[in-house]
C-alpha positions as a Python dict, from the first residue, in 0.01 Angstrom:
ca = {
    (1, 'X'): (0, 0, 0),
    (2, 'X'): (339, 175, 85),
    (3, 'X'): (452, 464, -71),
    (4, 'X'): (821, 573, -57),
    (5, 'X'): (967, 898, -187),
    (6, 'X'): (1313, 812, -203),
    (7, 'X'): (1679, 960, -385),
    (8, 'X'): (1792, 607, -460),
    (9, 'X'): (1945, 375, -748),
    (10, 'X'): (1817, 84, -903),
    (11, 'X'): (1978, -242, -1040),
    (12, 'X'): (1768, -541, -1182),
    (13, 'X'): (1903, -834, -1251),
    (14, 'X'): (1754, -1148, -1445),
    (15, 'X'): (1699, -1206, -1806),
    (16, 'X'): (1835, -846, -1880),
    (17, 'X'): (1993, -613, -1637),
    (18, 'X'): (1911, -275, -1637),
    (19, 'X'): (2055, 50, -1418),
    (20, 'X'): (1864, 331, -1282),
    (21, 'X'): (2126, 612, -1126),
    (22, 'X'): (2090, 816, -839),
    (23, 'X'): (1758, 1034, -859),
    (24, 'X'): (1438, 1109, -657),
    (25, 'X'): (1191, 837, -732),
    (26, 'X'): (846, 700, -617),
    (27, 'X'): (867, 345, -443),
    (28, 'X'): (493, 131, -406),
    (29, 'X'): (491, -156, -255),
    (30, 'X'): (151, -327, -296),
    (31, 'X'): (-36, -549, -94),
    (32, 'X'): (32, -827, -341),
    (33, 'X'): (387, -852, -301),
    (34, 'X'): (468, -617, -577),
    (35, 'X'): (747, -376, -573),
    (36, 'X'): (709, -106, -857),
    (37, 'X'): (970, 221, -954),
    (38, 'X'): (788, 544, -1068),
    (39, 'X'): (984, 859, -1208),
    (40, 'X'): (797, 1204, -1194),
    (41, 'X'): (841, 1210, -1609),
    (42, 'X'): (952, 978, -1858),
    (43, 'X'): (640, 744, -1871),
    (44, 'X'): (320, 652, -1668),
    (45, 'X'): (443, 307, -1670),
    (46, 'X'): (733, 226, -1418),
    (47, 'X'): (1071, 244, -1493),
    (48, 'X'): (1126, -94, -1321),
    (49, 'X'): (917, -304, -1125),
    (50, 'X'): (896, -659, -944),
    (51, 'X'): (558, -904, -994),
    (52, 'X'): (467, -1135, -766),
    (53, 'X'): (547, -1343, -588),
    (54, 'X'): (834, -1146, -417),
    (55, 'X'): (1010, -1123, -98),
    (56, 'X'): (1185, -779, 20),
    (57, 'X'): (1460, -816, 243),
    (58, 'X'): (1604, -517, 448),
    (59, 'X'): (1986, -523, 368),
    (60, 'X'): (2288, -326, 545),
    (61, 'X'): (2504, -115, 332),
    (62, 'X'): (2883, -304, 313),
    (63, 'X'): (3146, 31, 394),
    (64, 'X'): (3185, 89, 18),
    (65, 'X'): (2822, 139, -10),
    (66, 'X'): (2779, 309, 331),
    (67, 'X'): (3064, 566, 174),
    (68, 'X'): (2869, 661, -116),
    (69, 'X'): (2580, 741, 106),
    (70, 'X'): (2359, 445, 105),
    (71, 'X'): (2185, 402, 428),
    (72, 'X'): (1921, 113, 322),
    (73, 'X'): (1905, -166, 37),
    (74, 'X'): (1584, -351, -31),
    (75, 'X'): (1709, -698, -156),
    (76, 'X'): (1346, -773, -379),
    (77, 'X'): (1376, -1142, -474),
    (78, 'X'): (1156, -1283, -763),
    (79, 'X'): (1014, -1623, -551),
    (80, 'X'): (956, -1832, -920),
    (81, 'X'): (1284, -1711, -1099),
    (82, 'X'): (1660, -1576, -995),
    (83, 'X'): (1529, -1201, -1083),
    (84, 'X'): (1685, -987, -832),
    (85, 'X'): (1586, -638, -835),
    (86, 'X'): (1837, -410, -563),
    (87, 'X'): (1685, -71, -440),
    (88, 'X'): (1982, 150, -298),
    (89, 'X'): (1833, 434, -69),
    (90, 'X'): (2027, 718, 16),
    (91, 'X'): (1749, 956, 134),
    (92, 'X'): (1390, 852, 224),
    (93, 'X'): (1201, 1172, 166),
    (94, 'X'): (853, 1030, 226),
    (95, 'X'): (711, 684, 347),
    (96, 'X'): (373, 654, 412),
    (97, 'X'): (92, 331, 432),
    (98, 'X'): (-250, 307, 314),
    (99, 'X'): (-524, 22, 387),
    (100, 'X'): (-676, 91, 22),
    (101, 'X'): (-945, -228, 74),
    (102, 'X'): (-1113, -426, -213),
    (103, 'X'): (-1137, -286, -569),
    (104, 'X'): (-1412, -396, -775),
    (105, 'X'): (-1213, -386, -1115),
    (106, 'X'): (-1233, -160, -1423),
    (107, 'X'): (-1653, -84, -1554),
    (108, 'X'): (-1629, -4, -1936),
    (109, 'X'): (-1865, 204, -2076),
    (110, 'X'): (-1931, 165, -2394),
    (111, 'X'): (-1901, -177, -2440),
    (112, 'X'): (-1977, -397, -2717),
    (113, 'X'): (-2325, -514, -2503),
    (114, 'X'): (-2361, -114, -2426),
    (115, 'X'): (-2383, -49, -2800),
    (116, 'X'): (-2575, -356, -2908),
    (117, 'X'): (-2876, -248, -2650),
    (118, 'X'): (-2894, 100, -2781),
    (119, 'X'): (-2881, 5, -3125),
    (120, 'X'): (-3180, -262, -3044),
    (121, 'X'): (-3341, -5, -2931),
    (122, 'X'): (-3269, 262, -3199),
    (123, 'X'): (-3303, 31, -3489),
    (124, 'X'): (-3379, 304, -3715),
    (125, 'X'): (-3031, 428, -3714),
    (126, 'X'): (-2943, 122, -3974),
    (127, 'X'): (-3199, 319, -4195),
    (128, 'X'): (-3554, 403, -4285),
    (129, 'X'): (-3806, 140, -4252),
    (130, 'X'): (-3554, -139, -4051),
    (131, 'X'): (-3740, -307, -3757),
    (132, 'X'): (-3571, -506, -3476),
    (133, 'X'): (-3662, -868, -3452),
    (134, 'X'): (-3396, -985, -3190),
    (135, 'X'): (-3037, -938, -3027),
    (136, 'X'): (-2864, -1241, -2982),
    (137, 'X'): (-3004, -1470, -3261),
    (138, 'X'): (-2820, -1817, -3247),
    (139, 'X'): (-2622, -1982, -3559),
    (140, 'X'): (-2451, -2317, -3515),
    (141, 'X'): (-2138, -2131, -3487),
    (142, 'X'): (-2227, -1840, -3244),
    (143, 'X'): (-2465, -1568, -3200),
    (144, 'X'): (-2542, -1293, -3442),
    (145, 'X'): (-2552, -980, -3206),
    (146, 'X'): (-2875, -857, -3340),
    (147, 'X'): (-3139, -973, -3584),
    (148, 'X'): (-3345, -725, -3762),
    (149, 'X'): (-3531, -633, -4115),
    (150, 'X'): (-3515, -378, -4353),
    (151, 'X'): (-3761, -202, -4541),
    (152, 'X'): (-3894, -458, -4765),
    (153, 'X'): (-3894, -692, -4522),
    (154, 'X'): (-3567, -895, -4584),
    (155, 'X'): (-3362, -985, -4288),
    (156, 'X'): (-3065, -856, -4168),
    (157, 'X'): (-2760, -992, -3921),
    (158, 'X'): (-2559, -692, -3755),
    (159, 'X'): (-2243, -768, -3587),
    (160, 'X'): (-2132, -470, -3347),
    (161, 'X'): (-1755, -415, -3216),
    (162, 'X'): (-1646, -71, -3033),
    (163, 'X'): (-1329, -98, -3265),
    (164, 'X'): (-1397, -280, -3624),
    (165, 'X'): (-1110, -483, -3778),
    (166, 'X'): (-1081, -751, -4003),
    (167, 'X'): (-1163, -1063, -3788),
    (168, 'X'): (-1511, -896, -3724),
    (169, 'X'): (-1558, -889, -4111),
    (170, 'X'): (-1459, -1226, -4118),
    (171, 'X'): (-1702, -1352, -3815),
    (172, 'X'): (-2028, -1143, -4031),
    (173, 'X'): (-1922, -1326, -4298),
    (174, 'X'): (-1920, -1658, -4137),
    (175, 'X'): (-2291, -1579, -3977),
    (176, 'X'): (-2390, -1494, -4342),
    (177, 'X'): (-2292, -1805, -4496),
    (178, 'X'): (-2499, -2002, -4199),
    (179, 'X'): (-2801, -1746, -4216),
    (180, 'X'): (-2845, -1760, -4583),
    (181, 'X'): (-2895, -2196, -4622),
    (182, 'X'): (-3163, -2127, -4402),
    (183, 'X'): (-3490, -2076, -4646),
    (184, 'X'): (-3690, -1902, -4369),
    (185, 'X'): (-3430, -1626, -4331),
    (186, 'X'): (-3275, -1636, -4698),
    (187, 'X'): (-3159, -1355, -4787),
    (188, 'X'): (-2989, -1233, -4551),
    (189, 'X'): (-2755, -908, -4617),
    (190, 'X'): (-2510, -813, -4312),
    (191, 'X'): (-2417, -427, -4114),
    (192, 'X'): (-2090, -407, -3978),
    (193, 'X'): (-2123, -138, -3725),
    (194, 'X'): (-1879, -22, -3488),
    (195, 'X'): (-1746, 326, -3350),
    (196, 'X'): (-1427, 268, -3507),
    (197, 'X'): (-1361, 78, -3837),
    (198, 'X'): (-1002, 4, -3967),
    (199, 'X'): (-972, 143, -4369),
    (200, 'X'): (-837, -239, -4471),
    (201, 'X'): (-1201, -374, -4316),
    (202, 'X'): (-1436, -137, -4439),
    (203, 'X'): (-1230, -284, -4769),
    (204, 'X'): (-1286, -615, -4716),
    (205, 'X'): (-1648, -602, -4592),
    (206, 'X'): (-1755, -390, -4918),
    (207, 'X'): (-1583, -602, -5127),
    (208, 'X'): (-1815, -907, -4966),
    (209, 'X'): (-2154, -701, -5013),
    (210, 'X'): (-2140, -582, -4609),
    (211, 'X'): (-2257, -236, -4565),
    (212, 'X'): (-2047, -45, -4248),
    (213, 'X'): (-2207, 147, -4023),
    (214, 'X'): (-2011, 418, -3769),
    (215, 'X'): (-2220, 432, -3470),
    (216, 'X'): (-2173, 775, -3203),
    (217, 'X'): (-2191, 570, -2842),
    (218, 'X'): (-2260, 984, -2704),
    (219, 'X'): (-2526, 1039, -2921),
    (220, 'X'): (-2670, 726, -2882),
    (221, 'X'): (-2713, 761, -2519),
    (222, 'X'): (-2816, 1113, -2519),
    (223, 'X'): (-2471, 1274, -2396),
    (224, 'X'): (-2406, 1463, -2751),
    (225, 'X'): (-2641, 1594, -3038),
    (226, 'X'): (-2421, 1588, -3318),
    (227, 'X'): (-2647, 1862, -3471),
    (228, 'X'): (-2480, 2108, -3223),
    (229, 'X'): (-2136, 2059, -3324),
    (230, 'X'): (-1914, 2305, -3495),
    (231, 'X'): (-1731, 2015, -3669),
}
């Protein structure tokens, strides 16, 4: 990867052109062809940027240009599409390389797997007297994420999301309808559990007989006793 601390102006052309004036800006040029614009403020995202696949030419300054204090322009050139995006240096303040190697990729924790092992394993938290029968449990339309009964015995489908919305309601609700023409598992009630659930779901899924459940991913895992807290 390069990096380039540059003063410099900016001018993108293609399906909409856009204008950055003369400031102090941070160039990277990635190892996959892509050319991206970064300001010090404004917004983490870059102000303008090319994807892939690209080619940057080195371009002299005409006299106008070379007048006005331009002493580079990188020509970056869009290899699918006309999109031309023109880099005007005036000062190079910084330019640096860096072999960065392979990245493995983003490791979310917390997800939806995270949550459904913990709550296997913590199968009281859906209340007194529940017991865990199994995660996964296969419908004709897709597996319920865990399988489990309640006090007096009756089972119980849980789907788990990190964020709960409507389509979740909707997929319980699906499982439930399967689950329940089944006489060796009739009846079957259904938790919606999530850390987050949207107000116009937790709607929805009362309104269809689905109780919600909020689960703590911290707590769960031992990282926060919500005893402790102050609020």
């Amino acid at each position: 990867m390069r990096l380039v601390i540059a003063r410099c102006s900016v001018d993108y052309a293609g399906r909409l052109s856009a204008h950055l004036p003369l400031a102090t800006r941070l160039l990277l040029v990635k190892s996959d062809g892509s050319v991206l614009v970064h300001s010090d403020s404004l917004s983490y995202k870059p102000l303008n940027w090319m994807s892939p696949p690209c080619t940057i030419a080195m371009v002299e300054p005409d006299s106008e240009q070379a007048d006005a204090g331009v002493t580079e322009i990188w020509k970056v050139a869009q290899a699918k599409t006309a999109d031309l995006l023109m880099i005007s240096i005036h000062e190079i303040l910084h330019d640096s390389s860096h072999e960065l190697g392979f990245d493995p990729g983003l490791t979310k924790d917390g997800a939806e797997s995270d949550l459904q092992k913990l709550l296997a394993e913590q199968i009281e938290l859906l209340g007194e007297g529940f017991t865990f029968v199994r995660r996964e449990f296969m419908t004709a339309i897709g597996p319920v994420d865990i399988l489990a009964r309640d006090a007096s015995g009756k089972s119980v489908a849980v789907e788990i999301k990190r964020r709960g919305d409507i389509d979740g309601v909707e997929q319980l609700t699906r499982y439930l309808e399967l689950m329940n023409r089944d006489p060796h598992l009739a009846p079957v009630t259904g938790v919606f559990a999530a850390q987050e659930i949207k107000p116009q779901a937790r709607t929805l899924a009362e309104d269809r007989g689905i109780r919600c459940l909020l689960l703590d991913y911290d707590a769960m895992r031992g990282m926060d006793d919500s005893h402790l807290r102050l609020f």
